Coordinates of C-alpha atoms (C1' of nucleotides) in Angstrom, one line a residue:
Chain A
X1037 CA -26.5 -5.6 -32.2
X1038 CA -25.0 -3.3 -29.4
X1039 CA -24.5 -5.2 -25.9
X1040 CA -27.1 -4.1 -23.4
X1041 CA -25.6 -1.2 -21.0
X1042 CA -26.4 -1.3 -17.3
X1043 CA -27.5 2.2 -16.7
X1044 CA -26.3 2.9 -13.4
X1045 CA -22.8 1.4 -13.4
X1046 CA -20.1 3.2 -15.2
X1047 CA -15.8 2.6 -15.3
X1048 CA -13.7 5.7 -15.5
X1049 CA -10.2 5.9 -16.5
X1050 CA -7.3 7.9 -15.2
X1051 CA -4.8 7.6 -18.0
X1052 CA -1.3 8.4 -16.6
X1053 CA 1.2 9.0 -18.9
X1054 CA 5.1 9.9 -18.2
X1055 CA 6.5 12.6 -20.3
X1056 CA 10.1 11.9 -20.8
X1057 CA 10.4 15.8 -22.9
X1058 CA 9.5 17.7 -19.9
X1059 CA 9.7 15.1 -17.2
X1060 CA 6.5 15.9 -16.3
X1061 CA 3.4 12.9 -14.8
X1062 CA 0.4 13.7 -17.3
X1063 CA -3.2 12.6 -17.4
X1064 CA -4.9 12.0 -20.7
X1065 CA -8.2 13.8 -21.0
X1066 CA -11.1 14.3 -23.2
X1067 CA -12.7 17.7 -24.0
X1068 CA -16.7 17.7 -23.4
X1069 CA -18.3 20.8 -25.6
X1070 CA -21.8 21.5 -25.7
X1071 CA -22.7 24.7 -27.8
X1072 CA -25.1 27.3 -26.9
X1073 CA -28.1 28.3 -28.6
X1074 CA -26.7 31.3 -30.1
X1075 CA -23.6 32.9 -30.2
X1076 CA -22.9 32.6 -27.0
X1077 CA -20.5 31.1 -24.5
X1078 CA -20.7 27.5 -24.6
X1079 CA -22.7 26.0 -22.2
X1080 CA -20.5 23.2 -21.1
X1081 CA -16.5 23.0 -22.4
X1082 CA -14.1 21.7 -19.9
X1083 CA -12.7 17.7 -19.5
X1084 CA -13.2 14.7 -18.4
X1085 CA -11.8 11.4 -18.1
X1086 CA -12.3 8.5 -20.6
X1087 CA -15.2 6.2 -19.7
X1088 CA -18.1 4.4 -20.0
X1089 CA -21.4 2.0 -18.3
X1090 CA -20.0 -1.4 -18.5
X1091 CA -21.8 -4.2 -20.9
X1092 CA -24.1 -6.8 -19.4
X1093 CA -21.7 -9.9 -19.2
X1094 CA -18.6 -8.0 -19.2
X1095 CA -16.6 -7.9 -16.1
X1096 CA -15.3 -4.3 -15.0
X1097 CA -11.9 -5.0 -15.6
X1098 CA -13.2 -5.4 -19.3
X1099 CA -14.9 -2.4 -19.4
X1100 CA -12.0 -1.0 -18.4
X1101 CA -9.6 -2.0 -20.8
X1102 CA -12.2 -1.6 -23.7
X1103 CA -12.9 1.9 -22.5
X1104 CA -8.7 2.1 -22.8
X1105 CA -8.5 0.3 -26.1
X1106 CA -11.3 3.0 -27.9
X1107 CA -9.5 5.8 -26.6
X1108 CA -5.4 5.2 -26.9
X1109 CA -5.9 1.5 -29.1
X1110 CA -3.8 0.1 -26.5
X1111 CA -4.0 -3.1 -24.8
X1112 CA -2.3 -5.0 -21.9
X1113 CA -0.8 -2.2 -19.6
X1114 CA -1.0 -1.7 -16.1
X1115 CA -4.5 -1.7 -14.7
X1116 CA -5.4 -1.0 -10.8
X1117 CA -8.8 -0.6 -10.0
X1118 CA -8.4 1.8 -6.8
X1119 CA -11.6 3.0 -5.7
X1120 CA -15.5 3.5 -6.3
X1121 CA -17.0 7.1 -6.5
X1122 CA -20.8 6.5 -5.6
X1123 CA -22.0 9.5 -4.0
X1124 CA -25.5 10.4 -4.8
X1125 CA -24.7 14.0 -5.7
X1126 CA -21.7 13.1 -7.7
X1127 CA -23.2 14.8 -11.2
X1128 CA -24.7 18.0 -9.6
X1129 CA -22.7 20.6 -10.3
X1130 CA -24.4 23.2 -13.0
X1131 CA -22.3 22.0 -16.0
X1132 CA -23.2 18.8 -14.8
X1133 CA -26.8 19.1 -15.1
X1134 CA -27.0 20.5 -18.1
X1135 CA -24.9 17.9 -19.8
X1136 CA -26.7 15.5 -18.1
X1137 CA -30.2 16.7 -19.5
X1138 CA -28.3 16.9 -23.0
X1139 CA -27.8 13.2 -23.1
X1140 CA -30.4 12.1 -21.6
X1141 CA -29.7 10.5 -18.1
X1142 CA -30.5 10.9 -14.7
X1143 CA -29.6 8.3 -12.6
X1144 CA -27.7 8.0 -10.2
X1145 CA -24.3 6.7 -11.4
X1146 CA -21.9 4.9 -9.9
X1147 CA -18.5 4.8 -11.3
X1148 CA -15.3 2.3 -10.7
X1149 CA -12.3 4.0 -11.2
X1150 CA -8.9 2.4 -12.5
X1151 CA -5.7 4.1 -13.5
X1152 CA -3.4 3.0 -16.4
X1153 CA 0.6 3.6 -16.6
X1154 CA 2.0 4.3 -19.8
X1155 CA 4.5 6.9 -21.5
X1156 CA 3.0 9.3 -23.0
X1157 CA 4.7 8.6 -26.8
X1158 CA 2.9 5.2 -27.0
X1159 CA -0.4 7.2 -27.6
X1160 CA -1.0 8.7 -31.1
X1161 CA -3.4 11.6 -30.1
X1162 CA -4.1 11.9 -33.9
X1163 CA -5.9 8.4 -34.2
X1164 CA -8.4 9.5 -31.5
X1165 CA -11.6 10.7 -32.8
X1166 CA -11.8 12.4 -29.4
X1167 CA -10.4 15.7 -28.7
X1168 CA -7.9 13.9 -26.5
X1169 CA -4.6 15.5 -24.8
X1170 CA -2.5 15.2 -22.3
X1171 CA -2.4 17.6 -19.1
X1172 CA 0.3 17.5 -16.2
X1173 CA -1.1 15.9 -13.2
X1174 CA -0.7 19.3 -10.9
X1175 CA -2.0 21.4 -13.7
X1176 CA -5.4 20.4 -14.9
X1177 CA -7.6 22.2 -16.6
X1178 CA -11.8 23.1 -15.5
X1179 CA -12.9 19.0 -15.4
X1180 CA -16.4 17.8 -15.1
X1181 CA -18.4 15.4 -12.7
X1182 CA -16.3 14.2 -10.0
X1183 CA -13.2 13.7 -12.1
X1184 CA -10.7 16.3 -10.3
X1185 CA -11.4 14.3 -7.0
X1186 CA -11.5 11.1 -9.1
X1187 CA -7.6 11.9 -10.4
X1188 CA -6.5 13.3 -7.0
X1189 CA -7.4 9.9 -5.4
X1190 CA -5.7 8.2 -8.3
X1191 CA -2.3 10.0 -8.1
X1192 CA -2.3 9.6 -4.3
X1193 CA -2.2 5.7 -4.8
X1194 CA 0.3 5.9 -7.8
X1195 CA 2.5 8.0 -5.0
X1196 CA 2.2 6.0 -2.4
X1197 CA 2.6 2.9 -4.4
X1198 CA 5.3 3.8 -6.2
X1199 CA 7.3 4.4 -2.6
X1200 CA 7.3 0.7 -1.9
X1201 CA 6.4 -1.4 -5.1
X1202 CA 8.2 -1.3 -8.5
X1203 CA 5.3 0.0 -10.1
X1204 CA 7.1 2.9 -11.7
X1205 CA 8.6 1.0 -14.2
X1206 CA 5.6 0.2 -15.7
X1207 CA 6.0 4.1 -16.3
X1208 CA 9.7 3.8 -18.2
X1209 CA 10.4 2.0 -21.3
X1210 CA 11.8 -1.7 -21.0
X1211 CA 15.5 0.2 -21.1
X1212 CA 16.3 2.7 -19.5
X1213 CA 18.8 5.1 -17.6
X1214 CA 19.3 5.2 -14.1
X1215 CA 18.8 9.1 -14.5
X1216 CA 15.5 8.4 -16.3
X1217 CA 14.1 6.4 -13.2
X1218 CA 15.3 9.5 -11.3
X1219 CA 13.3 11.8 -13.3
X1220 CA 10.0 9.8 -13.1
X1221 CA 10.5 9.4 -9.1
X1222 CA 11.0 12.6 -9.0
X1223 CA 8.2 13.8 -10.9
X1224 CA 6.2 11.6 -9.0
X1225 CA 7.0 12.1 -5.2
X1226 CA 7.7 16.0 -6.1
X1227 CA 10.9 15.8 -4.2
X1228 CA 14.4 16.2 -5.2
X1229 CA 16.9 12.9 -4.4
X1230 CA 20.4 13.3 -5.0
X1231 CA 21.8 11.5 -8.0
X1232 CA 25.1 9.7 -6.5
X1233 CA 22.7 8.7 -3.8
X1234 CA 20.2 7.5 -5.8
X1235 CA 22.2 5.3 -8.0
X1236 CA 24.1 3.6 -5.8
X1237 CA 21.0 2.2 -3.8
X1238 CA 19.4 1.6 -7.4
X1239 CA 22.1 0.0 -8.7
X1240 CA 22.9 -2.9 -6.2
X1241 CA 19.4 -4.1 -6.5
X1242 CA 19.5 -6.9 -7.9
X1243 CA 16.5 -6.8 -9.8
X1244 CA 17.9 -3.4 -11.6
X1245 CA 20.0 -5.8 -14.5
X1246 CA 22.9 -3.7 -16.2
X1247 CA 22.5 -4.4 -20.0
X1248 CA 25.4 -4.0 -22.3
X1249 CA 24.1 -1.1 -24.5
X1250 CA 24.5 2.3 -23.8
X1251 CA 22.2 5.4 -25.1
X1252 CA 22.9 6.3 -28.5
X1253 CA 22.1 9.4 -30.2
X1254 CA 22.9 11.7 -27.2
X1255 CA 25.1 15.0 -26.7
X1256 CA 27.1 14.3 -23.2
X1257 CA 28.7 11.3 -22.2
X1258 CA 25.9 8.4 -23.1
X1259 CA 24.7 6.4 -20.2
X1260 CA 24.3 2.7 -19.6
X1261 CA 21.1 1.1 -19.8
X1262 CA 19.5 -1.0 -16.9
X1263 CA 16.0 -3.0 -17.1
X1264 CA 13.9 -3.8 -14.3
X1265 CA 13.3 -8.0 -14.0
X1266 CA 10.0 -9.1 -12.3
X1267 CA 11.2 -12.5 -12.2
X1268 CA 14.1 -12.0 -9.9
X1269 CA 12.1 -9.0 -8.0
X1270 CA 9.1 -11.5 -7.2
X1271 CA 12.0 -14.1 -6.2
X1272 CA 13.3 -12.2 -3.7
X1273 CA 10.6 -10.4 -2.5
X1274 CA 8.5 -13.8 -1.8
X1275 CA 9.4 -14.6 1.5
X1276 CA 10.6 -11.6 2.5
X1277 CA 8.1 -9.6 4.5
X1278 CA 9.7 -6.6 6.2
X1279 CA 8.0 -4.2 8.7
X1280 CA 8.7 -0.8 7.8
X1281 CA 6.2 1.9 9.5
Chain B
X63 CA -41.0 4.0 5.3
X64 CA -38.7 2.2 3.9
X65 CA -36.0 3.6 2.1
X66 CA -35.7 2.4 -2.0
X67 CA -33.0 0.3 -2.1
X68 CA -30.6 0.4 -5.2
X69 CA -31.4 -3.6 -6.5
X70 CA -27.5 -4.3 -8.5
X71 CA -25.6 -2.3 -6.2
X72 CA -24.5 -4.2 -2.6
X73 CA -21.4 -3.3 0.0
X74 CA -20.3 -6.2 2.1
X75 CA -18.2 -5.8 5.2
X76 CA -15.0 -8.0 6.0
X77 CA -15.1 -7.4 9.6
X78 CA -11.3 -8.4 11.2
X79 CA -10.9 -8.9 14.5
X80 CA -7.8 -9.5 16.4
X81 CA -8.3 -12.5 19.5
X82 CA -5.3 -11.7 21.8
X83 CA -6.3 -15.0 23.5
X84 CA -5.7 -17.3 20.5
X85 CA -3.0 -14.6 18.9
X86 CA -5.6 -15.2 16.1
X87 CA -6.8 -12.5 12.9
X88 CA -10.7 -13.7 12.7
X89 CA -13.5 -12.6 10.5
X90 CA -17.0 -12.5 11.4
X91 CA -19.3 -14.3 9.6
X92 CA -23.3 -14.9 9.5
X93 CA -24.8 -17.9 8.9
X94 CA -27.0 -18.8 5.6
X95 CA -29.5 -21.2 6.0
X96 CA -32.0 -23.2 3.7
X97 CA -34.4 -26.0 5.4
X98 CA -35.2 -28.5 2.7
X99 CA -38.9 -29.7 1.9
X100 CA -38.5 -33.1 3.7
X101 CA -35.9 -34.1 6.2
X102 CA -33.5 -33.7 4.1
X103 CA -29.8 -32.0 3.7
X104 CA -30.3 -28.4 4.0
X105 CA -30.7 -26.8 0.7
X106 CA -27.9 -24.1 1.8
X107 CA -25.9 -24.0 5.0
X108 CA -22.9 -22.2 5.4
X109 CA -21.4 -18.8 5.7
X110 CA -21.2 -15.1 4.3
X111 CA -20.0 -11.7 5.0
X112 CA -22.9 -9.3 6.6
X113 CA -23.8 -6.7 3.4
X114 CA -26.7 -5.0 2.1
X115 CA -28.2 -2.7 -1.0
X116 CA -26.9 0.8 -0.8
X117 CA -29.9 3.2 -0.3
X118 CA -30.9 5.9 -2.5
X119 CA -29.7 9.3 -0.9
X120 CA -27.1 7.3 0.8
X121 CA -22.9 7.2 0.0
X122 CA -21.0 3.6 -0.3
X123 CA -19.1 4.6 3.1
X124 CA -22.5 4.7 4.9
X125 CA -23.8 1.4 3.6
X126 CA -20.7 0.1 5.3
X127 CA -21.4 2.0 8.5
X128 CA -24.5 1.3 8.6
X129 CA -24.2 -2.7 7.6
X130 CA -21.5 -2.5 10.2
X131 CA -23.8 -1.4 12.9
X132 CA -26.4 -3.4 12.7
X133 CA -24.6 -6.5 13.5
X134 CA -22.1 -5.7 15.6
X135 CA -23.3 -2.0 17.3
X136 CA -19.8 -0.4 16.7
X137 CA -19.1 2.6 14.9
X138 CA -16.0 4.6 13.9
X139 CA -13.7 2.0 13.0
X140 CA -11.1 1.8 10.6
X141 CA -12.6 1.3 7.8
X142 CA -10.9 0.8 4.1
X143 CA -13.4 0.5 0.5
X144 CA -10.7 -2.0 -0.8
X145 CA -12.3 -3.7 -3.7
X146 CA -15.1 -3.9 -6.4
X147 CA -16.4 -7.2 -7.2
X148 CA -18.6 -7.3 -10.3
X149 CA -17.8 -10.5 -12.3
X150 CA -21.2 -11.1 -14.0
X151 CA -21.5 -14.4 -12.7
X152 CA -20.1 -14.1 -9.6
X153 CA -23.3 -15.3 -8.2
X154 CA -23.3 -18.4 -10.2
X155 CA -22.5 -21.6 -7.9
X156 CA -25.1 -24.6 -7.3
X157 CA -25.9 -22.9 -3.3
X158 CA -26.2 -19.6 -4.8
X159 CA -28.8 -20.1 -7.3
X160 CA -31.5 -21.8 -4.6
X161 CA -30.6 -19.0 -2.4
X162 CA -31.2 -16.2 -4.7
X163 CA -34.7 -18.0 -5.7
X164 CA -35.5 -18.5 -2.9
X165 CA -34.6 -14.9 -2.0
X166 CA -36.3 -13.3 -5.2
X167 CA -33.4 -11.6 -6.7
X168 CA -31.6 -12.8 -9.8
X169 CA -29.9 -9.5 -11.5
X170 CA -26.3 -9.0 -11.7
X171 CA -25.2 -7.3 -8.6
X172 CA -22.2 -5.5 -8.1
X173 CA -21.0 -5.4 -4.6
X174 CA -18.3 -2.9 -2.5
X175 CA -16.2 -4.7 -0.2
X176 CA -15.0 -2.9 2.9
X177 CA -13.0 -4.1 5.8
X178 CA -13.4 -3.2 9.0
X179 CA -10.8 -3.8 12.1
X180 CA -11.3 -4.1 15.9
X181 CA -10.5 -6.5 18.0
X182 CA -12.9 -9.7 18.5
X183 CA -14.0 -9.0 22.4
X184 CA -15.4 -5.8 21.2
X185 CA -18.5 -6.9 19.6
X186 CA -20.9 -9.0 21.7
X187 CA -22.2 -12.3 19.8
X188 CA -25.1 -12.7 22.3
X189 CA -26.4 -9.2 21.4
X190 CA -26.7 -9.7 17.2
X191 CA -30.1 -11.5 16.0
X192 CA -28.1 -12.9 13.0
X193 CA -26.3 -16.1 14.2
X194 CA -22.8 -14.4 13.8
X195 CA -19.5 -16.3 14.4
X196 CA -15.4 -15.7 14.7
X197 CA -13.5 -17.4 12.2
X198 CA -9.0 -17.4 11.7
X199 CA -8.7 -15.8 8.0
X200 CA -6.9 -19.2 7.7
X201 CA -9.8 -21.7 8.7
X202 CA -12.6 -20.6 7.4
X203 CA -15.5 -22.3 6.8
X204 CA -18.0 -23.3 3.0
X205 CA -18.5 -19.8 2.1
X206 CA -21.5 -18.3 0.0
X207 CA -20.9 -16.2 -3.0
X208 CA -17.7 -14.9 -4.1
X209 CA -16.8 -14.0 -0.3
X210 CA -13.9 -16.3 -0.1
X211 CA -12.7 -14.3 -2.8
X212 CA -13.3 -11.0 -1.4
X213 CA -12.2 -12.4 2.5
X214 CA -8.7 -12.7 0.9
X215 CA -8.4 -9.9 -1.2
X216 CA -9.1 -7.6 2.1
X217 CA -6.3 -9.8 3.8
X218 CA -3.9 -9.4 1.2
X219 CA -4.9 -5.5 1.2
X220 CA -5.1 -5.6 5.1
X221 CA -1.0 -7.5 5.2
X222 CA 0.5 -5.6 2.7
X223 CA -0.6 -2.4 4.0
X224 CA 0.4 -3.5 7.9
X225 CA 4.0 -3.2 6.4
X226 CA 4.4 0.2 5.2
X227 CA 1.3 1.9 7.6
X228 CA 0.9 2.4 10.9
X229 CA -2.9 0.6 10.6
X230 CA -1.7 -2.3 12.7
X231 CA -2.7 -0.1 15.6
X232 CA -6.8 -0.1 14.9
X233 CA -6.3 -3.9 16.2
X234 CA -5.0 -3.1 19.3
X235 CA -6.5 -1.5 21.9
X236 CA -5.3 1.7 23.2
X237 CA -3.0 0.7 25.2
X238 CA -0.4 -1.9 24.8
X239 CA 2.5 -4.0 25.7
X240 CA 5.3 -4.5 22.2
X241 CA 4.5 -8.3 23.2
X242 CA 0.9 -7.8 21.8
X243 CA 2.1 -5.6 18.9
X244 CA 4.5 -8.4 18.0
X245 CA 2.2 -11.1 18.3
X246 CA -0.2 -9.1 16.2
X247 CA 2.1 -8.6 13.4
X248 CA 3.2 -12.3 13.4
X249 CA -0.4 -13.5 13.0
X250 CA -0.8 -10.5 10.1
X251 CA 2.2 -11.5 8.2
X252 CA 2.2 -15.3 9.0
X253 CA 6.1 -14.6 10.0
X254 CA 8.0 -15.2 13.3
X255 CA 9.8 -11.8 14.1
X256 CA 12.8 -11.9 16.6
X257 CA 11.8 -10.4 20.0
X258 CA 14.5 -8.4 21.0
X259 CA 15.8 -6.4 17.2
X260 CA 11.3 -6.0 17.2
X261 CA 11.8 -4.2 20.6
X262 CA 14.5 -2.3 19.8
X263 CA 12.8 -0.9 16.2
X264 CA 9.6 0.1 17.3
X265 CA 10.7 1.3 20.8
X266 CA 12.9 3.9 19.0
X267 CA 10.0 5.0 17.0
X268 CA 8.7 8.4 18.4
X269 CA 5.2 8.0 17.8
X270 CA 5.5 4.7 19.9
X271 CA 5.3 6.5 23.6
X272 CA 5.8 4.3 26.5
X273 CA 3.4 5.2 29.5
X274 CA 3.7 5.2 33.2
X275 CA 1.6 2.2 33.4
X276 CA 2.2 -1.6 33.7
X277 CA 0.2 -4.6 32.9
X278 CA -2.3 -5.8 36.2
X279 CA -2.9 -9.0 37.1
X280 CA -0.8 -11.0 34.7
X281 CA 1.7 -13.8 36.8
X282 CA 5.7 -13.1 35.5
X283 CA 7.2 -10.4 35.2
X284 CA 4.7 -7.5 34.3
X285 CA 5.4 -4.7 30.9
X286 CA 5.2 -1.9 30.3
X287 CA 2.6 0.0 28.5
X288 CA 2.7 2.0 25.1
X289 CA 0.6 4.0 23.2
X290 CA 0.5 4.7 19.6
X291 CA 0.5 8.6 18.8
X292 CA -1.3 9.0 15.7
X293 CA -0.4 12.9 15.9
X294 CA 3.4 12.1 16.1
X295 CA 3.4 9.8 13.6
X296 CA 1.7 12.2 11.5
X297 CA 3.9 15.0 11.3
X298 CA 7.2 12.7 11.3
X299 CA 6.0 11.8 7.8
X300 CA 4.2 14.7 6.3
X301 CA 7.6 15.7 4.4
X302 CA 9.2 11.7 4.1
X303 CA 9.0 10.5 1.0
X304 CA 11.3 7.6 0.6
X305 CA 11.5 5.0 -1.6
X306 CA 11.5 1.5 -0.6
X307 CA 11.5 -1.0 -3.4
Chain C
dT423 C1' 42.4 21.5 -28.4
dT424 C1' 39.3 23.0 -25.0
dA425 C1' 35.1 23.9 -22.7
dA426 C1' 30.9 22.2 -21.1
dT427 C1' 28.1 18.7 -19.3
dA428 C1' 26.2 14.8 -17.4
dA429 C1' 27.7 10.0 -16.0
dG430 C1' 29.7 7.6 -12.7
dC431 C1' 33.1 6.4 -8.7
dG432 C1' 34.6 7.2 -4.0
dT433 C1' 34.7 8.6 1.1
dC434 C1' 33.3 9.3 5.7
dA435 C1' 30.5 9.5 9.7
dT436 C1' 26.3 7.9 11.4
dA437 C1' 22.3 4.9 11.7
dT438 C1' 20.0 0.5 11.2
dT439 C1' 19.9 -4.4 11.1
dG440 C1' 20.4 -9.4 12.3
dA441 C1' 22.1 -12.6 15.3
dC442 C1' 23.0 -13.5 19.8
dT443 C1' 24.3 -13.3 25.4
dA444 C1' 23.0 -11.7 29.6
dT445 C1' 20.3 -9.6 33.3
dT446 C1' 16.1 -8.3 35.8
dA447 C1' 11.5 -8.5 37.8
dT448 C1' 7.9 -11.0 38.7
dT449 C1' 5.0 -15.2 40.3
dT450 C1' 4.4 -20.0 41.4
dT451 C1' 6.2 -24.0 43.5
dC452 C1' 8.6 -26.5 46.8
Chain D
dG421 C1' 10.8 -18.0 52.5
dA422 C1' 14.1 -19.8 49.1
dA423 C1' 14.4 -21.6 44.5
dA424 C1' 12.7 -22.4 40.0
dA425 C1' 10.3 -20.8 36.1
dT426 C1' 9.1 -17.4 32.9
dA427 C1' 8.8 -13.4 30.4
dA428 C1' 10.6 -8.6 30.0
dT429 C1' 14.3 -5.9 28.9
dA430 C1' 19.2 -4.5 28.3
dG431 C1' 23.3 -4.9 25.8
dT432 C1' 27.0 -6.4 22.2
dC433 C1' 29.2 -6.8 17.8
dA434 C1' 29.8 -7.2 13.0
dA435 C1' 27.7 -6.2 8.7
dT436 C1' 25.1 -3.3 5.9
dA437 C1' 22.6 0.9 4.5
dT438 C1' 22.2 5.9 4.5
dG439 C1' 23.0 11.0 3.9
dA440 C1' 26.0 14.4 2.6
dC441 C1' 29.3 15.4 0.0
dG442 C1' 33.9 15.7 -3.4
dC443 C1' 36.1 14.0 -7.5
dT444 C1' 37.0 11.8 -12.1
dT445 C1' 35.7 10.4 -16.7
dA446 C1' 33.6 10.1 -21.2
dT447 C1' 31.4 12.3 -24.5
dT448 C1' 30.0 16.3 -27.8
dA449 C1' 30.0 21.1 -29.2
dA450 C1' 32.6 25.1 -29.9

DNA sequence: TTAATAAGCGTCATATTGACTATTATTTTC
DNA sequence: GAAAATAATAGTCAATATGACGCTTATTAA
């Protein structure tokens, strides 16, 4: 028997992936199609981001992971739930509608949106039944509902996160270069830093642990791996509160 | 008539206020009361956050406003949508249940927290027909619901944010001595901060403009005045992404 | 063997920080 | 009206961090 639904509450998910081929911050989206009568255009085929009403007895941040696991069959990685989209228009533009009056509702809806960090390699598109694929976070394609603003909003956080918390590494693999964490800043902020620069403040954190393995399987001279360590991050960071407007 | 309110869908208000007599970050609370039958206990007595149903036709952010207004007459405040909380039983303890029997409503309600910040001699107790109160973040009192919960969630959002964003400010009034802004940070971040290096940084900052104006009627030596420049600080850090992990 | 390329080390001037000492401008008290 | 008390404000000094660069080294491809 399928849980109950509750009609008017929704999670949506902006899937953030990290692109390590082209360096590139990528949302995972879903194509919505809805054929027309005849041979014409379709009447609705653009994106929009994974989601879905949440379950009677299910807290949102199980929605949201469940809403994760269909789509990628991931579990466990970084979840933020950073903001509620409730306006009453929300679902009114013309595409809108007439998906709307497709599947049958018309209530108001409003939506709790989280983001997920991942790279984009740990998804197997294939495995979705979904026509899923992943788009670069400053070029998306036509989306539906609210999902442009919805993504917006979620990047914004990511950025501004990622300028004073270690959350990018839950962007990198568990090893990784110090010209990889350069790359995904970059890509992030959209700035260029300079690479001595950059390393040396990296590289006297001490939460950034050199490991004793080097890249394998590269052209060019291979580079030393480094991991991130919570443990001595959190340590450090405890009592340690720093004013920095 | 009345507008239709949406029945699972609440916003409650963590309203902060900054006491410069007691160097104090308090949170307005209302009162919830239950007489018993006989001359008993009372069935419920204690505290919760002001909040109400969103409206049809009506956004999340005007809820807040609007919630906002009605106890404490104040408009455009800071105000930051910070959390969702939607746990299915959320409004499941022994002082709950009587309450929400006695108050006819027993569905799973999800509510939008919000904080608000101003400073505590801005809103007028006398004038408020709920029996509102100031409570220290620190001390407060038996709470109803989840708000505990939710008070602490908007302080951790409200501390962690004071560190990297100017927001400090919407507790202070518009003009100020960098005694106040001190004390208010130590009270924020539960730190003491060394008078003369806190001086120096913010006094350097360019958005930070002393004015032509000293304290009145204060016995020892009177300070000077600053203002925050919200413009200033603004186009300083358009362009300034730096990292800060 | 050499060229090409990215990794990684080093330098220098300037700015920021943390930990303190000292001075100044007020009001209250004697 | 002088002295004491108190808070505001200025200044010092060593250590550390930053921004802007130049240079060396390890590796593979040619």
């Amino acid at each position: 028997m399928q849980p109950q639904i509750i009609p008017n509450i929704s999670v949506d998910c902006v899937i953030f992936g990290f692109d390590f081929e082209t360096k590139s911050l990528n949302v995972l989206l879903i194509e919505r199609f809805l054929k027309a009568d005849e041979g014409n255009e379709p009447l609705v085929n653009d994106y929009v981001l994974t989601g879905y009403h949440t379950y009677e007895g299910e807290t949102l941040d199980e929605t949201a992971s469940r809403v994760l696991k269909e789509l990628t069959g991931l579990d466990n990685l970084y979840k933020k739930q950073f903001k509620v989209f409730g306006d009453p228009n929300r679902l009114m533009n013309d595409r809108d509608i007439i998906w709307a009056k497709n599947q049958n509702f018309n209530q108001r809806t409003i939506t709790i949106a989280y983001y997920f960090l991942l790279q984009t390699h740990e998804v197997n598109l294939r495995n979705t039944e979904h026509k899923a694929q992943w788009f670069p976070v400053d070029k998306l394609p036509a989306l539906g509902f609210d999902h442009k603003a919805i993504i917006n909003e979620a990047y914004a956080d990511l950025k501004e996160k990622s300028m004073y918390k270690p959350i990018i590494f839950e962007l990198l693999p568990d090893k990784f270069t110090i010209k990889e964490l350069q790359d995904t800043y970059e890509a992030i902020l959209g700035t260029e830093i300079d690479n001595r620069n950059f390393r040396r403040k990296l590289i006297t954190k001490k939460f950034i642990v050199k490991l004793d393995e080097k890249q394998v399987g590269i052209s060019k001279k291979p580079s030393h791996l480094f991991m991130f360590s919570k443990d001595i991050y959190q340590k450090a960071y405890k009592e340690n509160y720093l004013i920095n407007i």
